[in-house]
Structures are given as structure tokens and as C-alpha cells.
Coordinates of C-alpha atoms in Angstrom, one line a residue:
C973 CA -8.0 52.4 29.3
Q974 CA -7.0 48.6 29.8
I975 CA -7.9 45.4 29.3
V976 CA -7.3 42.9 32.1
F977 CA -7.7 39.5 31.9
R978 CA -6.0 36.8 34.6
G979 CA -4.5 39.7 36.4
S980 CA -2.0 41.5 33.8
S981 CA -2.9 45.2 32.0
R982 CA -2.5 45.9 28.6
A983 CA -3.1 50.1 27.7
V984 CA -5.4 50.6 25.2
F985 CA -5.1 54.1 23.6
S986 CA -8.1 55.1 21.0
K987 CA -7.3 56.7 17.8
A988 CA -8.6 59.7 16.2
N989 CA -12.7 59.1 14.6
Q990 CA -12.3 55.6 16.3
T991 CA -15.4 54.5 18.3
A992 CA -14.9 52.9 21.7
A993 CA -16.3 49.7 20.1
E994 CA -13.5 49.5 17.3
T995 CA -11.2 50.9 19.6
L996 CA -11.7 47.9 21.7
R997 CA -13.0 44.9 19.1
T998 CA -9.2 46.0 17.3
E999 CA -7.0 45.2 20.4
L1000 CA -9.2 42.6 21.2
V1001 CA -8.4 41.7 17.6
A1002 CA -4.4 42.2 18.5
F1003 CA -4.1 40.7 21.3
W1004 CA -6.2 37.4 20.4
P1005 CA -3.2 35.3 19.1
T1006 CA -1.2 35.5 22.2
L1007 CA -3.7 34.1 24.3
Y1008 CA -5.4 31.3 22.0
S1009 CA -1.8 30.6 20.3
K1010 CA -3.5 26.7 19.5
Y1011 CA -7.0 28.1 18.7
D1012 CA -6.1 27.9 14.4
K1013 CA -6.1 24.2 15.0
V1014 CA -9.8 23.7 15.7
A1015 CA -11.1 27.4 14.9
V1016 CA -14.7 25.8 14.8
R1017 CA -18.3 26.1 16.4
L1018 CA -20.2 23.3 15.9
I1019 CA -24.0 24.8 15.4
N1020 CA -25.8 21.2 16.9
E1021 CA -23.1 19.7 18.8
Q1022 CA -25.6 16.6 20.0
R1023 CA -26.2 16.0 16.8
A1024 CA -22.7 16.1 15.5
I1025 CA -21.9 13.3 18.1
L1026 CA -24.5 11.1 16.8
D1027 CA -23.4 11.0 13.3
V1028 CA -19.3 10.4 14.4
L1029 CA -21.0 7.7 16.8
A1030 CA -22.7 6.1 14.0
G1031 CA -20.6 6.5 11.0
T1032 CA -23.0 8.9 8.9
R1033 CA -21.3 9.2 5.8
N1034 CA -23.8 11.9 5.6
L1035 CA -22.0 15.5 7.9
S1036 CA -23.0 19.3 8.5
S1037 CA -20.2 21.7 6.9
D1038 CA -19.3 22.1 10.7
L1039 CA -18.6 19.0 11.0
I1040 CA -16.7 18.6 8.0
E1041 CA -14.5 21.6 8.7
L1042 CA -13.2 19.7 11.8
R1043 CA -11.9 17.3 9.5
L1044 CA -11.8 14.0 11.9
F1045 CA -12.6 11.7 8.6
D1046 CA -9.8 10.9 5.8
K1047 CA -11.1 10.4 2.4
S1048 CA -12.1 6.7 3.2
G1049 CA -14.4 7.6 5.4
Q1050 CA -12.5 7.1 8.2
V1051 CA -11.9 8.5 11.5
D1052 CA -8.3 10.2 10.9
L1053 CA -6.7 10.0 14.4
N1054 CA -3.9 12.5 13.0
A1055 CA -6.4 14.9 13.1
P1056 CA -5.4 18.3 15.0
L1057 CA -8.3 17.4 17.3
L1058 CA -7.8 13.6 18.0
D1059 CA -4.3 14.3 17.9
A1060 CA -4.1 16.5 20.8
I1061 CA -6.8 15.0 22.9
R1062 CA -4.7 11.4 22.6
V1063 CA -1.2 13.4 23.7
F1064 CA -2.7 15.0 26.4
L1065 CA -5.0 12.2 27.6
A1066 CA -1.4 10.0 27.4
T1067 CA 0.3 12.1 29.3
R1068 CA -1.9 11.9 31.9
Q1069 CA -2.2 8.4 32.3
G1070 CA 1.3 8.2 32.3
R1071 CA 2.1 10.4 35.4
N1072 CA -0.6 7.7 36.6
E1073 CA -3.7 10.1 37.0
R1074 CA -7.1 9.8 36.3
T1075 CA -8.6 12.0 33.5
L1076 CA -12.5 12.9 34.0
G1077 CA -14.8 15.1 30.7
H1078 CA -14.2 17.9 32.9
D1079 CA -10.6 17.7 33.2
L1080 CA -10.9 17.3 29.2
I1081 CA -12.9 20.3 29.1
N1082 CA -11.1 22.5 31.1
Q1083 CA -7.6 21.8 29.0
F1084 CA -8.9 22.5 26.1
T1085 CA -11.5 25.0 26.1
T1086 CA -8.9 27.6 28.5
P1087 CA -6.1 29.7 27.0
P1088 CA -3.3 28.8 25.2
Y1089 CA -6.5 26.9 23.4
G1090 CA -9.9 28.2 23.1
W1091 CA -11.5 25.8 21.3
D1092 CA -15.6 24.6 21.6
A1093 CA -16.3 22.2 24.0
G1094 CA -18.6 20.9 21.9
C1095 CA -15.5 20.0 19.4
V1096 CA -13.5 18.3 22.1
R1097 CA -16.8 16.0 22.7
V1098 CA -17.6 15.2 19.3
G1099 CA -13.2 14.7 19.1
I1100 CA -14.1 11.5 22.1
A1101 CA -16.8 10.9 19.9
A1102 CA -14.8 9.9 17.0
L1103 CA -11.7 8.0 19.4
L1104 CA -14.6 6.1 20.4
R1105 CA -15.4 5.3 17.2
A1106 CA -12.4 4.4 15.7
G1107 CA -11.4 2.3 18.8
A1108 CA -9.2 4.2 20.2
L1109 CA -10.9 5.4 23.8
R1110 CA -12.6 3.7 26.1
I1111 CA -14.8 5.8 28.8
L1112 CA -15.7 4.7 32.3
I1113 CA -18.9 5.9 33.3
E1114 CA -19.1 4.8 37.5
K1115 CA -16.2 2.1 36.8
K1116 CA -18.4 0.6 34.1
A1117 CA -16.3 0.6 31.0
Y1118 CA -17.7 1.2 27.8
S1119 CA -16.5 1.3 24.0
N1120 CA -19.3 0.3 22.1
P1121 CA -20.6 3.2 20.0
A1122 CA -24.1 2.1 19.5
D1123 CA -24.0 2.2 23.3
G1124 CA -27.5 4.2 24.6
E1125 CA -26.1 5.1 28.2
L1126 CA -22.3 5.5 26.4
Q1127 CA -24.8 8.7 23.5
N1128 CA -25.8 10.1 26.1
A1129 CA -23.0 10.0 28.8
L1130 CA -21.3 11.9 25.7
R1131 CA -24.3 14.0 24.7
V1132 CA -24.9 15.8 27.7
S1133 CA -22.6 17.9 29.3
R1134 CA -22.8 17.5 32.5
S1135 CA -22.4 13.0 32.1
F1136 CA -19.7 13.7 30.5
D1137 CA -18.1 15.6 33.2
R1138 CA -18.3 12.7 35.4
V1139 CA -17.3 10.1 32.9
E1140 CA -13.7 8.9 32.7
L1141 CA -10.9 8.6 29.9
V1142 CA -9.0 5.7 28.8
L1143 CA -6.9 4.9 26.2

């Protein structure tokens, strides 16, 4: 058997008394860290990403367990800009702005959901919400700047993935 990922193949050999599914699962587990070397920094999958986005924008203190696992807030309840997710987003945006490149929501999602990251797209959008909450980011929707977390149009742009793909992100 061969596993093919993005044009490169890897041979898979079955061990005695092992089903094909077990063999494939074992091989993928061994190959996963090679594909997604930065996955472990944000190894969280959100159950209800839309609720999480609204909670972060509102500054809610009573957060769900999967949102707590993202470690976006420090002990005092303020947004921690050094959290792995937020730091990676800020570095990516700063690099693109330094090259005078526009960054749309679609670009950001593509960057962090593909190798070497493999992060959940909902987590990335929650990270953007946290940066907005901290005042470290503005969102341009049809060339109009938004930075107020309580703005309904801004909240909808973050919650609805098709809308988020078209917004521009500016540090």
C-alpha cells in the first residue's frame, strides 16, 4: 500500500495480525507530526465556534472548556497577546503588511489550516476576535474600518465564514 499526500508517496507495510485499518491508522499517527509540525501549539477543535466568537468579543468571563484550552486570556481575564494562536496571527499579518500585501480572511484561514499548522478554522476566527477585543486589530469590510467588538456587522462578519473570507485584516 502507498499513502500519497501532495504528490509524495510513502510505503505502508502491514504487520502480522493487524487489520488494514489499524495499519493505516498507525502509519498516519507516525506521519502526522511530519505533516503538521506546528499543530501541537493549537491542538483544539471548537464545538461551537460562533458562540465562542461572540463570547470573546463580549469579554464573557464564563467560557466553555474548549475556549479555555486556547489559552487566549491571562489570569486577570485580559487577552494575552503572547498566546501561541494570537502570536502566530500577529506575526503573519505583520509580515504581510511589511511587504505591503493585503490580507483577507481567506488568506489567513488558508495559512493556518494547511500544513505545517493544520489548525481549526474556527480557532483562527476566535483568535481574530480576541485581537479585536484587545484593540490590536481592525477589520475592513468593503473598505470601512471596524474595531468595536459590539458592532453587529463586525460580529456577523466574523461568525459567518463566507463573510469572513472577504474581510481585510489590518494590525
